[in-house]
PDB file of C-alpha atoms in Angstrom:
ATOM      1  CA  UNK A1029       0.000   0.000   0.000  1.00 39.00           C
ATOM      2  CA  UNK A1030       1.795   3.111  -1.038  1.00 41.00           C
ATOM      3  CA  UNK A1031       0.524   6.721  -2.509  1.00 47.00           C
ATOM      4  CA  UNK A1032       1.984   8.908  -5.078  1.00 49.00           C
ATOM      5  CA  UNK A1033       4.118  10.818  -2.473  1.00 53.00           C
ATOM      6  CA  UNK A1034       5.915   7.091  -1.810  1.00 53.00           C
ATOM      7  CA  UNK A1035       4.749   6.661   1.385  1.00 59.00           C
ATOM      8  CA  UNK A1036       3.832   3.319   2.309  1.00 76.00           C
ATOM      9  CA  UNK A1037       2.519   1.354   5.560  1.00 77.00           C
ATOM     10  CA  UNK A1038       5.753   0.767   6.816  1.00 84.00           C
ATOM     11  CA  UNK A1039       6.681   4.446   6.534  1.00 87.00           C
ATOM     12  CA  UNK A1040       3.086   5.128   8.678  1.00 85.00           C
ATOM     13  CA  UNK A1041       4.451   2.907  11.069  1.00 90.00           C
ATOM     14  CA  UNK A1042       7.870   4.031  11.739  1.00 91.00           C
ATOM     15  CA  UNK A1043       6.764   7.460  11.663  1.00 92.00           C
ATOM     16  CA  UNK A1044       3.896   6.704  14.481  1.00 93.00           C
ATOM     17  CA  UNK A1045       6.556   4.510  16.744  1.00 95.00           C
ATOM     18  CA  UNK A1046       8.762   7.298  17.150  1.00 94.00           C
ATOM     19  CA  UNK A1047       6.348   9.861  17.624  1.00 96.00           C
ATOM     20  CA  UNK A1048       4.601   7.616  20.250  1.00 97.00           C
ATOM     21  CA  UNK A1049       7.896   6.999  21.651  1.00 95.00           C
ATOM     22  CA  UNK A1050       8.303  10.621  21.781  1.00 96.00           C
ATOM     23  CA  UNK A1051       4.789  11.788  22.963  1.00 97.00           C
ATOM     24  CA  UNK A1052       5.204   8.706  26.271  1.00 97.00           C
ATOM     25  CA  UNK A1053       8.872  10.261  27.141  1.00 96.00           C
ATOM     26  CA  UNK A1054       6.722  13.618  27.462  1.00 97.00           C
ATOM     27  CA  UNK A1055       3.711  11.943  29.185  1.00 96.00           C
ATOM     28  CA  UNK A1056       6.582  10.666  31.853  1.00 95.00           C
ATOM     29  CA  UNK A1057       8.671  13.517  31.730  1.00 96.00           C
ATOM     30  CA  UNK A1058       5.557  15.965  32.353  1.00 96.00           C
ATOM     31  CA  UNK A1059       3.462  13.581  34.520  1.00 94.00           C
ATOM     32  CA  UNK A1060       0.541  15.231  32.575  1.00 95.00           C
ATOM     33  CA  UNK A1061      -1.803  13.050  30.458  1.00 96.00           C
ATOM     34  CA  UNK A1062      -1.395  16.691  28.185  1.00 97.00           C
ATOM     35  CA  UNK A1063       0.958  15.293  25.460  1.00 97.00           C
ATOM     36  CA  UNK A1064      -0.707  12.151  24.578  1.00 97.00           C
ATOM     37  CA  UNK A1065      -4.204  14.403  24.419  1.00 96.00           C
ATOM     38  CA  UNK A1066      -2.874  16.179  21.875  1.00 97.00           C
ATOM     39  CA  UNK A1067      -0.354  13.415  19.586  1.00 97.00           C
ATOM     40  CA  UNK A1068      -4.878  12.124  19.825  1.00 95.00           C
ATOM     41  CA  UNK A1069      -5.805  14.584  18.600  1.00 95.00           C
ATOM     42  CA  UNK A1070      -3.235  15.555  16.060  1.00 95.00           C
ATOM     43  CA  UNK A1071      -3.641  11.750  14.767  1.00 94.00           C
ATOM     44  CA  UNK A1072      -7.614  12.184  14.543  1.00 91.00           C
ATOM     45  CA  UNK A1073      -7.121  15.317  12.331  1.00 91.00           C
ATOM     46  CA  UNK A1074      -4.776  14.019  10.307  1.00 89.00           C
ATOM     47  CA  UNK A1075      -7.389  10.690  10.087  1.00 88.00           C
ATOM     48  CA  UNK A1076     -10.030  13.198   9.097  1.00 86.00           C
ATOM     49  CA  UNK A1077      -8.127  15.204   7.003  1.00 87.00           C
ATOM     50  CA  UNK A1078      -7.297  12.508   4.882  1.00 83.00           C
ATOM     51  CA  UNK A1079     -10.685  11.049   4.762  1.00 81.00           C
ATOM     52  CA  UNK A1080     -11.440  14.378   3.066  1.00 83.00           C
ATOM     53  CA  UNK A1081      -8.989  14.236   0.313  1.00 83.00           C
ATOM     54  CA  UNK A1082     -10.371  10.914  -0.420  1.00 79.00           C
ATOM     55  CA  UNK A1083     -13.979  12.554  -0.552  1.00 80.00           C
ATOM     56  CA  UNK A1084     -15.310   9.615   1.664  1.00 73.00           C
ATOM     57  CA  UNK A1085     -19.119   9.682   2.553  1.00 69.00           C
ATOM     58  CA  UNK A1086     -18.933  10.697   6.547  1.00 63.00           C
ATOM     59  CA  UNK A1087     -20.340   7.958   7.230  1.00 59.00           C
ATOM     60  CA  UNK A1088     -17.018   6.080   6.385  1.00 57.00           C
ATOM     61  CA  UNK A1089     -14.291   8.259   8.093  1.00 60.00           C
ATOM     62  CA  UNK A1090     -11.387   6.480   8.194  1.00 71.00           C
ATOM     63  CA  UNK A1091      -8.976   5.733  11.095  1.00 81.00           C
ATOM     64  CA  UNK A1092      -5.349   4.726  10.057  1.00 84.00           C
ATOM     65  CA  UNK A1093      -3.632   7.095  11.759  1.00 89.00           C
ATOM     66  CA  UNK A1094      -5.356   6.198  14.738  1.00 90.00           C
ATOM     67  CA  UNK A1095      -5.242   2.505  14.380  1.00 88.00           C
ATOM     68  CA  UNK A1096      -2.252   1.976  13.329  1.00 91.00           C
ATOM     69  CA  UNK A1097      -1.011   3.797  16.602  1.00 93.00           C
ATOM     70  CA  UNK A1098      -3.114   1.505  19.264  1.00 91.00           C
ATOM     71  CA  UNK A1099      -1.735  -1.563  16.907  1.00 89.00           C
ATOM     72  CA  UNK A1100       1.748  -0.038  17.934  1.00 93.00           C
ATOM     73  CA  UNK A1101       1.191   0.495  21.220  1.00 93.00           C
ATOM     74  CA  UNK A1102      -1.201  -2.720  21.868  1.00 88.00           C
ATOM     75  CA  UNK A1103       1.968  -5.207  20.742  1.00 89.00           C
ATOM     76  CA  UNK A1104       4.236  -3.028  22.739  1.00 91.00           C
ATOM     77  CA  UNK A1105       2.339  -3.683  25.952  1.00 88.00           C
ATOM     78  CA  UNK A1106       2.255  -7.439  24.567  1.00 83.00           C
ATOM     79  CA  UNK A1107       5.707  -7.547  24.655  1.00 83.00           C
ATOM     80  CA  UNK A1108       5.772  -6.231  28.122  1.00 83.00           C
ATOM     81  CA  UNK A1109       3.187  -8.231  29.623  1.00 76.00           C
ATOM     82  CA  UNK A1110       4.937 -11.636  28.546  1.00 71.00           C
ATOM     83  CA  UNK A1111       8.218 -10.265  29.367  1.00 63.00           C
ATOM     84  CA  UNK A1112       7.537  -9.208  32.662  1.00 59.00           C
ATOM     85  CA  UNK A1113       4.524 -10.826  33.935  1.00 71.00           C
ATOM     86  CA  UNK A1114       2.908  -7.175  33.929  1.00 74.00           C
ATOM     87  CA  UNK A1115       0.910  -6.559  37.036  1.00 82.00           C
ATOM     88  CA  UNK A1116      -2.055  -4.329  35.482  1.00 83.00           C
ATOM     89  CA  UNK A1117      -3.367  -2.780  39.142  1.00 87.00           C
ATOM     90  CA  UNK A1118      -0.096  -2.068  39.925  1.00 88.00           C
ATOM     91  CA  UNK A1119       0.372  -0.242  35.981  1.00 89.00           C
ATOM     92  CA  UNK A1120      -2.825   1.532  36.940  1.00 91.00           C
ATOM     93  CA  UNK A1121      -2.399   2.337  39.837  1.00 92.00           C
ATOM     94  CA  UNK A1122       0.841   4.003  38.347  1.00 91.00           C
ATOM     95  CA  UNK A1123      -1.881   5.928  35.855  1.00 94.00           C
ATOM     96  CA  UNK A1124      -3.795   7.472  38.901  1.00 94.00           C
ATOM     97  CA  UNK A1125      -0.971   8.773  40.613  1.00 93.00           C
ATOM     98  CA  UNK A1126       0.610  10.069  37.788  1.00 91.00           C
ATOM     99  CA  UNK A1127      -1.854  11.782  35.955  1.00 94.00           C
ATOM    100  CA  UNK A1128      -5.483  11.316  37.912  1.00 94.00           C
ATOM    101  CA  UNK A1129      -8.313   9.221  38.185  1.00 94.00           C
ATOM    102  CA  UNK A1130     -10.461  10.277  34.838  1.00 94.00           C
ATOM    103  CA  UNK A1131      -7.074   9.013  33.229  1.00 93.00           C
ATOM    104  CA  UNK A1132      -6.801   6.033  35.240  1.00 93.00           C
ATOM    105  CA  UNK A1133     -10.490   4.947  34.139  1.00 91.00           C
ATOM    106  CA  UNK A1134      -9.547   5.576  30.290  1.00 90.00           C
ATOM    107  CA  UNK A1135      -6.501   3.454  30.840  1.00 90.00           C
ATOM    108  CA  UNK A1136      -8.470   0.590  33.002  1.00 89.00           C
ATOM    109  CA  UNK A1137     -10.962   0.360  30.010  1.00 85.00           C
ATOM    110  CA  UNK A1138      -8.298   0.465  26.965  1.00 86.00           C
ATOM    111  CA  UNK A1139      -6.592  -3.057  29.378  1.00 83.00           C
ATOM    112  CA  UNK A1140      -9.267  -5.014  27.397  1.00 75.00           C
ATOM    113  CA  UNK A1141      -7.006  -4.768  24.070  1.00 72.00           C
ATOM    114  CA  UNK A1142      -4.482  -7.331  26.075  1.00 72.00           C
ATOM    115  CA  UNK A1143      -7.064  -9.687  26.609  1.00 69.00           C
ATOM    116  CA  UNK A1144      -9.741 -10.070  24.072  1.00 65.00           C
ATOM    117  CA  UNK A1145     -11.040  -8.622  21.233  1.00 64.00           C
ATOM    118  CA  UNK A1146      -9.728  -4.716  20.656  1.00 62.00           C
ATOM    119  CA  UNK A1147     -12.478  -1.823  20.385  1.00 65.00           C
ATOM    120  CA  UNK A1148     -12.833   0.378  17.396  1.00 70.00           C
ATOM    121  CA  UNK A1149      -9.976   2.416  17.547  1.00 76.00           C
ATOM    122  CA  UNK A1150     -10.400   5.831  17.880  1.00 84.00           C
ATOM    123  CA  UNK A1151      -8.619   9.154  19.342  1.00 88.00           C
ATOM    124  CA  UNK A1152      -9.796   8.733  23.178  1.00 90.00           C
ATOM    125  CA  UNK A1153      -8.174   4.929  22.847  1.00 91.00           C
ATOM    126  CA  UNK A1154      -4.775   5.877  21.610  1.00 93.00           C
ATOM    127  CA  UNK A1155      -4.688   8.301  24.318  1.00 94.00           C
ATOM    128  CA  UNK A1156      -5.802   5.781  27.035  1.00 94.00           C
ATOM    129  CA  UNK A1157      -2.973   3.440  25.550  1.00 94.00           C
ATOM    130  CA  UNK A1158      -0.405   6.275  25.504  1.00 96.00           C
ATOM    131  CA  UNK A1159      -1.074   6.872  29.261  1.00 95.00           C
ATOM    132  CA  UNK A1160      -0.902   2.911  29.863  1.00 93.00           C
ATOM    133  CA  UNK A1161       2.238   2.393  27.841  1.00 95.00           C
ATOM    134  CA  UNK A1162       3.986   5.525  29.964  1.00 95.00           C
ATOM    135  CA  UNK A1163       2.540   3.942  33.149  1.00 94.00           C
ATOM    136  CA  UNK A1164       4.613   0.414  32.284  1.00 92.00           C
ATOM    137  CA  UNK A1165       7.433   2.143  31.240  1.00 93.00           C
ATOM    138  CA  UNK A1166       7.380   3.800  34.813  1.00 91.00           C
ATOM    139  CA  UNK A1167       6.459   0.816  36.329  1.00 86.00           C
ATOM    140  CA  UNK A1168       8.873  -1.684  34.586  1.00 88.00           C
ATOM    141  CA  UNK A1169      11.144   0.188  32.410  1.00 89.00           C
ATOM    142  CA  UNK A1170      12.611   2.566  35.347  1.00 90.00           C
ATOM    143  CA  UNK A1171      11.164   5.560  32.890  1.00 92.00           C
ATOM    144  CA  UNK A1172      13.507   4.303  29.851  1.00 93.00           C
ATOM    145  CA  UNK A1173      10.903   4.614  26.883  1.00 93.00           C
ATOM    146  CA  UNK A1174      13.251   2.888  24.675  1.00 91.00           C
ATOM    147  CA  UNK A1175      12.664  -0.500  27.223  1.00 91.00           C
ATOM    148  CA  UNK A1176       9.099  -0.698  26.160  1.00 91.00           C
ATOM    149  CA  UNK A1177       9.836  -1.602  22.457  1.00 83.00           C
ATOM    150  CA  UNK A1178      13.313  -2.728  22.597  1.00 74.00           C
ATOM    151  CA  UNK A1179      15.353  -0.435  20.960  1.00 56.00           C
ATOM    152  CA  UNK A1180      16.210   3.336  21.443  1.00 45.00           C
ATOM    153  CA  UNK A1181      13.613   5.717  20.436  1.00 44.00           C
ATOM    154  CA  UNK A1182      15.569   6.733  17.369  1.00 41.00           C
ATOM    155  CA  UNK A1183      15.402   3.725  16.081  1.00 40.00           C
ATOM    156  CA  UNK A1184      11.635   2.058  16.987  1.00 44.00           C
TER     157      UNK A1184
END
């Protein structure tokens, strides 16, 4: 899958996994659930923006951006959890003190994507999985983003 500009699926992808990598150093770095808010909803304008280029009915706006960022971040915390027998009220827990209980809840419900089927994803998800993603890395990955994919964040 590529467009006229070259950009392919693998270029979406790299680009996303170091922005994410970027926007969870941030999350940590800030303790504010701020950056991933707005890498959301950068992503979700971008989604829609493209969706308008492609004159799509609204009734089929489109969510690559969006999904191909919780796909990112959903085998990231994959990795984790078999890797480190990841303790989720412990990750959460991690969540509320960092960056409040309204995030907390966000990040509770987006835990279903380890262990059955995913939700649609959409803006408010990939922020819930940003602010579960920085809560591991705080948890398990002594605030080293780079830990949660396995290589340095130049290079995910």
């Amino acid at each position: 899958m590529s467009d006229e500009d070259g950009l392919d699926l693998g270029d979406l992808m790299s680009i996303l996994a170091e922005d994410l990598q970027v926007v969870i150093a941030r999350t940590l770095a800030d303790r504010s659930p701020e950056p991933a808010r707005l890498f959301g909803a950068r992503v979700a304008a971008t989604d829609r923006r493209v969706a308008a280029e492609a004159r799509l009915p609204e009734d089929r706006h489109e969510t690559l951006g969006a999904t191909v960022g919780c796909l990112i971040l959903t085998e990231w915390l994959a990795g984790a959890r078999v890797h480190d027998d990841l303790d989720l009220a412990g990750v959460l827990g991690s969540v509320h003190a960092d960056l409040g209980p309204d995030c907390a809840d966000l990040a509770r419900d987006a835990t279903a994507l380890l262990d059955g089927p995913a939700p649609p994803p959409d803006e408010d998800l990939l922020v819930a999985l940003i602010w579960l993603a920085a809560a591991v890395v705080r948890h398990y990955g002594n605030d080293d983003v780079a830990w949660l994919c396995g290589s340095p964040v130049d290079s995910c």
